[in-house]
Coordinates of C-alpha atoms in Angstrom, one line a residue:
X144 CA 11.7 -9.7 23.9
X145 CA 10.7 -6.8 21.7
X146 CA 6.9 -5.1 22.1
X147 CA 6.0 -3.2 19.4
X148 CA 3.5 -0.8 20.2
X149 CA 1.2 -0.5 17.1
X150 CA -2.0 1.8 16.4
X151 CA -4.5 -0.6 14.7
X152 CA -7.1 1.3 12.7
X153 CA -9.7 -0.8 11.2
X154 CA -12.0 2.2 9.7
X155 CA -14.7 0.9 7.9
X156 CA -16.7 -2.0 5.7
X157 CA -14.5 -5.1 6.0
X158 CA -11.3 -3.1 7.2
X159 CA -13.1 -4.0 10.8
X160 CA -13.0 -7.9 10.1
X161 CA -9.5 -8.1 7.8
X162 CA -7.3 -5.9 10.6
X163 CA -8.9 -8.3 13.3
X164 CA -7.8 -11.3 11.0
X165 CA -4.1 -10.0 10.8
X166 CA -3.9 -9.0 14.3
X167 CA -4.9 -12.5 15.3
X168 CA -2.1 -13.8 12.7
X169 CA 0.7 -11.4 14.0
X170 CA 0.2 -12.6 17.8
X171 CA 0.0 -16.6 16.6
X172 CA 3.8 -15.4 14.7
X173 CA 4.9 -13.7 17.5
X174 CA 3.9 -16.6 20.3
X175 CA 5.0 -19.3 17.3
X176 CA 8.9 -17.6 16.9
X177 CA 9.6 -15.6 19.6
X178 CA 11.6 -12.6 20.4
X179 CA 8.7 -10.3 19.2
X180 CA 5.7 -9.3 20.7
X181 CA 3.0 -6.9 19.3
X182 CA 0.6 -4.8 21.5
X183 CA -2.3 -2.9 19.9
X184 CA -4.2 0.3 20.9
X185 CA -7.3 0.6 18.6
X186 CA -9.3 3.3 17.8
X187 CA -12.7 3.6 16.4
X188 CA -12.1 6.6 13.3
X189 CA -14.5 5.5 10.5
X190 CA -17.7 7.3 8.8
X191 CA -19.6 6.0 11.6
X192 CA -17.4 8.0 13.7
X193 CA -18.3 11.2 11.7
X194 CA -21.9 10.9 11.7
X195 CA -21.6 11.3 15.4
X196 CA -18.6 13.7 16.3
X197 CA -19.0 15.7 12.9
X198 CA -15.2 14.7 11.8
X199 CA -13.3 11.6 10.9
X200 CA -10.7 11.5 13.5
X201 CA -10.4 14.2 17.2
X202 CA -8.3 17.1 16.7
X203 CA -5.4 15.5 18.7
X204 CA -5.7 12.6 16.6
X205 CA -2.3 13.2 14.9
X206 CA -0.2 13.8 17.9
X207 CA -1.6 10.3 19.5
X208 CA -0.7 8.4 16.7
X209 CA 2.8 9.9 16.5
X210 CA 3.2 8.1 20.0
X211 CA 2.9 4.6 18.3
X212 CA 6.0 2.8 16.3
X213 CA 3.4 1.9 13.4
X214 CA 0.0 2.6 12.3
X215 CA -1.8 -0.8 10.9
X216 CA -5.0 0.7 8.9
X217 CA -7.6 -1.6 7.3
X218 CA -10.1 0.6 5.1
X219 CA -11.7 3.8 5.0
X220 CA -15.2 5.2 3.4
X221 CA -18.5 4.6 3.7
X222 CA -20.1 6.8 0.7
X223 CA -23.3 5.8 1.9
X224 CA -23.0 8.1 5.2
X225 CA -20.1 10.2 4.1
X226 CA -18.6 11.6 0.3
X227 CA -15.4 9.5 -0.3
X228 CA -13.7 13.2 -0.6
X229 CA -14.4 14.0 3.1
X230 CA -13.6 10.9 4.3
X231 CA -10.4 10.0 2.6
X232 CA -8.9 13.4 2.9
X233 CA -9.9 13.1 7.1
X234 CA -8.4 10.5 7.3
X235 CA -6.2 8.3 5.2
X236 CA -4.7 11.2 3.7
X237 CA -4.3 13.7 6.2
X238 CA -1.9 10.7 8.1
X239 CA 0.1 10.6 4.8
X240 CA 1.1 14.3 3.9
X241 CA 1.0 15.1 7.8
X242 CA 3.2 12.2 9.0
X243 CA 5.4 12.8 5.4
X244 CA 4.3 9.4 4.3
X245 CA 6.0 10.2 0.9
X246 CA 6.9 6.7 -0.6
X247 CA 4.1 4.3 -0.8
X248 CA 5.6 0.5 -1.9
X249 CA 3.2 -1.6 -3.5
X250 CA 4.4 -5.4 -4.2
X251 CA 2.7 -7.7 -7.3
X252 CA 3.2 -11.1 -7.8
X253 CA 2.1 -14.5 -9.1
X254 CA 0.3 -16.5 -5.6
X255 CA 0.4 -20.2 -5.2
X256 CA -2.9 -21.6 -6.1
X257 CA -4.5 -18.3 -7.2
X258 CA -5.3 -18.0 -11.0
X259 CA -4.4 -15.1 -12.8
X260 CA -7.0 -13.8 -15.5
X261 CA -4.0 -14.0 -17.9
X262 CA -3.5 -16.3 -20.4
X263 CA 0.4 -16.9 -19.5
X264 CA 0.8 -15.2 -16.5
X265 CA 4.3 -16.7 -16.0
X266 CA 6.1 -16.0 -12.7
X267 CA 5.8 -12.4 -12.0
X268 CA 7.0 -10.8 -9.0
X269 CA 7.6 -7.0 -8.8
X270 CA 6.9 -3.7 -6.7
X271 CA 5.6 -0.5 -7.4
X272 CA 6.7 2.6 -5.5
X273 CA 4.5 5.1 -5.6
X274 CA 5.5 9.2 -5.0
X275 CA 3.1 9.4 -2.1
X276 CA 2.8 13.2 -1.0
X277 CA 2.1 15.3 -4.1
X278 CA 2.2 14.8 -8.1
X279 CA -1.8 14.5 -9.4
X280 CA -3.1 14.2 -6.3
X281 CA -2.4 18.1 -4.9
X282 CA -4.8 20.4 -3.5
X283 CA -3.6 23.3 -5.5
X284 CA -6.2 24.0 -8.0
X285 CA -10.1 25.3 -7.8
X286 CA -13.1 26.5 -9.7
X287 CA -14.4 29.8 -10.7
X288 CA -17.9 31.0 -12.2
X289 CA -21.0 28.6 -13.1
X290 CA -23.2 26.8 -15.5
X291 CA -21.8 26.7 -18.7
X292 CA -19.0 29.2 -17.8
X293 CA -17.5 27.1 -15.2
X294 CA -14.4 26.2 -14.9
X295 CA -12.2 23.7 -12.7
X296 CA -8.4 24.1 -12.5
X297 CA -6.5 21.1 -10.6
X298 CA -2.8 21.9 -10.4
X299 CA 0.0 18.8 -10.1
X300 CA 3.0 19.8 -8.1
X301 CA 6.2 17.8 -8.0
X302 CA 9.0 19.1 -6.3
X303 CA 12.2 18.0 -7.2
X304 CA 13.1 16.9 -2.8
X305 CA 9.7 14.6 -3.2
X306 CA 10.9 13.3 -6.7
X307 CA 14.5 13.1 -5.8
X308 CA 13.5 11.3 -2.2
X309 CA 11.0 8.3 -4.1
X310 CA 13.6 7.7 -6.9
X311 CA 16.4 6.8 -4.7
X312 CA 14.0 5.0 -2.5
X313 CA 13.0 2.9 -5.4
X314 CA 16.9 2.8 -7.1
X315 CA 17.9 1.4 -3.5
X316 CA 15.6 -1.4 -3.5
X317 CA 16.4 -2.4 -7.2
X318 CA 19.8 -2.8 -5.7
X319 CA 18.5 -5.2 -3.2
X320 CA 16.6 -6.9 -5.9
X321 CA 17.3 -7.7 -9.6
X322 CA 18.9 -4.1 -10.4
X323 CA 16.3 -3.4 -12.5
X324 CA 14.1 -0.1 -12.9
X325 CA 11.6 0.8 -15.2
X326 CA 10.4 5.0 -14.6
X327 CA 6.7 5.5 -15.7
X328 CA 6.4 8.5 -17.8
X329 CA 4.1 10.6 -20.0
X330 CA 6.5 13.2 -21.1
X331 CA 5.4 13.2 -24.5
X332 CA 2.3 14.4 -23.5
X333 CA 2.5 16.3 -20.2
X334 CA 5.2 18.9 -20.9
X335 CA 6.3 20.5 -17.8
X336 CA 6.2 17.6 -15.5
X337 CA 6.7 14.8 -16.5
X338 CA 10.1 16.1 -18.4
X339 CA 11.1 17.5 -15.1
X340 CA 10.2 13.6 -13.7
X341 CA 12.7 12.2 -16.5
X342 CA 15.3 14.3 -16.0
X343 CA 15.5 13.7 -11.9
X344 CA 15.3 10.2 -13.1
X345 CA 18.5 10.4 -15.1
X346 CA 20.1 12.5 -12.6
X347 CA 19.3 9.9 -9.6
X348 CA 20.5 7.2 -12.0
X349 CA 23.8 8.6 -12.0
X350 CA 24.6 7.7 -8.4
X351 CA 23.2 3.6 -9.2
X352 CA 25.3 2.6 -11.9
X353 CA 24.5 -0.9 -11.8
X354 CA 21.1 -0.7 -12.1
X355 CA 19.0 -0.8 -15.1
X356 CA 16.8 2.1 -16.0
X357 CA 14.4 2.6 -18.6
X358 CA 11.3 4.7 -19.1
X359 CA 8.1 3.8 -20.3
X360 CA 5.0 5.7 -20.9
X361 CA 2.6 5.4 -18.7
X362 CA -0.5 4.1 -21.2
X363 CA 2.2 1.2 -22.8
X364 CA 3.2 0.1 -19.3
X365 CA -0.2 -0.4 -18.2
X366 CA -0.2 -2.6 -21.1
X367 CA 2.8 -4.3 -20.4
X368 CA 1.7 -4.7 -17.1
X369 CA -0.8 -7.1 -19.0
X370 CA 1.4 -8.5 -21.6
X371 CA 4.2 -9.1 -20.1
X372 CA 4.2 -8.5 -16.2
X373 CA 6.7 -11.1 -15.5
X374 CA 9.7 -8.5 -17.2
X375 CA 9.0 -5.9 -14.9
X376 CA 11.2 -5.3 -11.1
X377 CA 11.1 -2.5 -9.6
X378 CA 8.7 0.3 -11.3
X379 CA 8.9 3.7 -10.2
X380 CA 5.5 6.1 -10.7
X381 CA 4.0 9.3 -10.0
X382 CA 1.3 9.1 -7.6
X383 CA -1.7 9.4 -9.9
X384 CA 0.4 7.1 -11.9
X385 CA 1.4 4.9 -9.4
X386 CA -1.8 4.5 -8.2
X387 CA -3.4 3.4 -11.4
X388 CA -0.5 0.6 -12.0
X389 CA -0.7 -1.1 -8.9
X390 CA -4.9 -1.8 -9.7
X391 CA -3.8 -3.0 -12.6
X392 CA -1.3 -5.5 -10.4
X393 CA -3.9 -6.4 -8.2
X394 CA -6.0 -7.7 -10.9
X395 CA -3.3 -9.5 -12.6
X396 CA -2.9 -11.4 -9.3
X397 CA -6.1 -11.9 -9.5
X398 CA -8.0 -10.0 -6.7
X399 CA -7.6 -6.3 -5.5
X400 CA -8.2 -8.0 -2.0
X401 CA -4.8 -9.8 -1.9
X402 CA -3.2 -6.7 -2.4
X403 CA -1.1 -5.0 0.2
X404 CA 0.6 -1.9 0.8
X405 CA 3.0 0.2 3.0
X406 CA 3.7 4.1 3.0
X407 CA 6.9 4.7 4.4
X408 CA 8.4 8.0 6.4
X409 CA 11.5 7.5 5.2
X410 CA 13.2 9.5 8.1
X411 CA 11.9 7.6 10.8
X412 CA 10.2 11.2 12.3
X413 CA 6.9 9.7 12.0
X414 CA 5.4 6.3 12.4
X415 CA 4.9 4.4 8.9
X416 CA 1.4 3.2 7.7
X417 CA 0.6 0.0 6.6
X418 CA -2.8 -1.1 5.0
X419 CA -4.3 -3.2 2.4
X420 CA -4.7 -1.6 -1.5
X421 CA -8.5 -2.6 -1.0
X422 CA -11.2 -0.5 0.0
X423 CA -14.2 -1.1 2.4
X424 CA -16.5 -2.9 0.3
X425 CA -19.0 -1.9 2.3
X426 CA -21.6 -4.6 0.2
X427 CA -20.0 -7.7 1.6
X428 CA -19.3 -6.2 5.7
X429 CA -20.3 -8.4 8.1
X430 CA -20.7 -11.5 6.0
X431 CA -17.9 -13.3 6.2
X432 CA -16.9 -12.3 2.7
X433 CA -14.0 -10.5 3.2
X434 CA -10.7 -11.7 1.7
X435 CA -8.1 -11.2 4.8
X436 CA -4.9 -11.7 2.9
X437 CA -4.2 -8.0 1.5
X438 CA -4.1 -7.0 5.0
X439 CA -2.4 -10.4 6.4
X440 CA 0.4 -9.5 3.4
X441 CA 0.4 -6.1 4.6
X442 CA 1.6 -6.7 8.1
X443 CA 4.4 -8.7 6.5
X444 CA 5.4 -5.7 5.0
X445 CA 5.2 -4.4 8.4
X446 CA 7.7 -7.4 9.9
X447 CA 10.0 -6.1 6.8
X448 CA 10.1 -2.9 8.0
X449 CA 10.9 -3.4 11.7
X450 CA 14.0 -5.8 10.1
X451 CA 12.0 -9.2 11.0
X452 CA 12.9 -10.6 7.2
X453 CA 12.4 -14.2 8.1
X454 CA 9.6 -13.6 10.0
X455 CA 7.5 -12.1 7.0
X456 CA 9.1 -14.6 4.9
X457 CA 7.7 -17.0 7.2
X458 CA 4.1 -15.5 7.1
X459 CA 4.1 -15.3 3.5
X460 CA 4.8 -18.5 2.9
X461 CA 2.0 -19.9 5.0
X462 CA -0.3 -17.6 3.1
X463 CA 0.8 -19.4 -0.5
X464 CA 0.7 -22.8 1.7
X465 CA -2.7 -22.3 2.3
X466 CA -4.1 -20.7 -0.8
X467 CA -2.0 -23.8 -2.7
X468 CA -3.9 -26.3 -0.6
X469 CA -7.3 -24.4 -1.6
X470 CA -8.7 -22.3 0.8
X471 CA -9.7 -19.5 0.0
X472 CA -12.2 -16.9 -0.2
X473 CA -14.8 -17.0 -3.0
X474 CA -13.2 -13.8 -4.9
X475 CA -10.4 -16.0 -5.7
X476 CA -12.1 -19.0 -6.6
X477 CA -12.4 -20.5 -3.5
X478 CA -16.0 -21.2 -0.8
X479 CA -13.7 -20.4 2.4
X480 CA -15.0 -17.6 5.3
X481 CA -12.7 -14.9 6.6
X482 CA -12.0 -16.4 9.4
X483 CA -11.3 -20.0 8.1
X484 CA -8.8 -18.6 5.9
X485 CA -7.6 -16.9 8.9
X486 CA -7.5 -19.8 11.4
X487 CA -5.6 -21.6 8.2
X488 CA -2.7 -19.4 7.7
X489 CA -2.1 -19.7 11.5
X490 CA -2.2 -23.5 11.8
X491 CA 0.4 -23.0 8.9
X492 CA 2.4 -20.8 11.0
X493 CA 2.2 -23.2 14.0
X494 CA 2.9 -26.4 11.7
X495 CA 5.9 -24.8 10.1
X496 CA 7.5 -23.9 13.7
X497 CA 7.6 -27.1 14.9
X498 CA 9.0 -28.5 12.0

């Protein structure tokens, strides 16, 4: 029997009542299949944390969570008590460039029983991975003088380890897939780089021979993301870029809050992170509201991780059992509670062992 020690941080909003929801799911798995067990150590990091202590997480929060195997994170921000810039870059993203979270994997697909807003959705099923450390989303940058005179510089930084490091990430699990890879671009407008991002593209590209490349720029393949979703694999993005796609999957699915996500050490130095592409949705906390199946999806992606392939497999498929049979939350069509679409994916799980 394996115990996998896990740091469960449910932050804020609904993240409190979703990671609850997957945590109950993981141990009905574990008790349900065997040969796994998951223990959690949670801690209480949120904006209501900062209104009292000042800061989002303790100063030794980073070394505690490097004890853990995995990090399991459910939402963060409260704007109402703290700017989103304060608490995001506290929290959320002070665990990804300290703990070198550098590829974030984003999967899309068509669910059982949950209408797409497209007219002929078809079948799609593909992944986004995401340059998760640096690109748009760097610190470099600031603002000089005032009033009409001011100015604001924000500098994007790729280096070529970070660009090198996500594109054979991404190449590698095209191989595992349909060997198909489509590189989101702008180099006809950005000129330093985004030619720099082609060009380690092409290099990288070299070492997969069998796997199809092609770039797109980034404003069509938002578009074919809506056209055509169903021809895409595996898309590889920038992390502005990246970022901006995988909304665009989540509403093709047909709710952000199905969505889930994983950022990946891919060394193994420091633990991975796995949340839900939602945020807090602080409006609907508390009611019941919250759509747990981002973050139930999510810890599948954790199973995949660890190497437990049949056992996410498993919990997927009772999550497309259940939202075939129709329950489901109201913001994909359904009347359903949390925790009744909860308590459903695990009589799934339950039913399916025994068969």
């Amino acid at each position: 029997m394996r115990k996998i020690e896990l740091a469960a941080l449910p932050g804020d909003g609904v993240g409190i009542e979703v990671v609850e929801s997957a945590k109950d799911v993981l141990h009905t798995l574990a008790d349900a299949h065997g040969g796994v067990e998951f223990s959690f150590t949670t801690f209480p990091w949120s904006c209501d944390y900062y209104v009292e202590h000042g800061e989002m997480m303790p100063k030794d929060a980073m070394n505690t969570l490097k004890q853990f195997e995995a990090l399991f994170l459910g939402a963060v921000g409260n704007p109402a008590l703290v700017p989103d810039h304060i608490s995001l870059w506290g929290m959320l993203i002070k665990i990804r460039r300290e703990f070198e979270l550098s590829v974030n994997v984003r999967p899309a697909k068509r669910m059982k029983g949950i209408a797409s807003p497209l007219a002929n959705p078809k079948d799609f099923d593909f992944v986004v991975v995401r340059e998760n450390s640096e690109g748009e989303y760097s610190e470099v940058g600031g603002r000089i003088h005032q009033g009409e005179n001011e100015v604001a510089i924000q500098n994007a930084v790729f280096t070529r380890r970070a660009t090198e490091k996500v594109m054979r990430y991404a190449f590698q699990l095209a191989e595992k897939r349909n060997s198909r890879l489509v590189s989101a671009t702008k180099s006809n407008g950005i000129v330093h780089s985004m030619p720099f991002w082609d060009e380690v593209t092409k290099a990288v590209a070299t070492e997969y021979p069998h796997v199809d490349v092609q770039s797109n720029h980034i404003d069509a393949l938002a578009a074919f993301f809506v056209t055509k979703p169903s021809e895409f694999d595996v898309v590889v993005a920038s992390n502005l870029f990246g970022d901006i796609l995988t909304d665009v999957g989540s509403a093709i699915m047909g709710s952000i809050g199905i969505a889930p996500s994983a950022n990946i050490n891919l060394e193994g130095r420091y633990p991975s992170m796995f949340e839900p592409v939602h945020g807090s949705a602080p409006d609907i906390a508390g009611k019941g509201l919250a759509n747990p199946i981002g973050q139930i999806w999510t810890a599948k992606m954790m199973l995949d991780h660890f190497g437990y392939d049949e056992l996410g497999q498993a919990l997927l498929d009772a999550i497309e059992d259940v939202t075939e049979s129709g329950i489901k939350t109201r913001d994909i069509g359904g009347t359903s509670t949390t925790r009744e679409v909860t308590e459903a994916i695990k009589d799934r799980i339950l039913q399916a062992a025994k068969v």
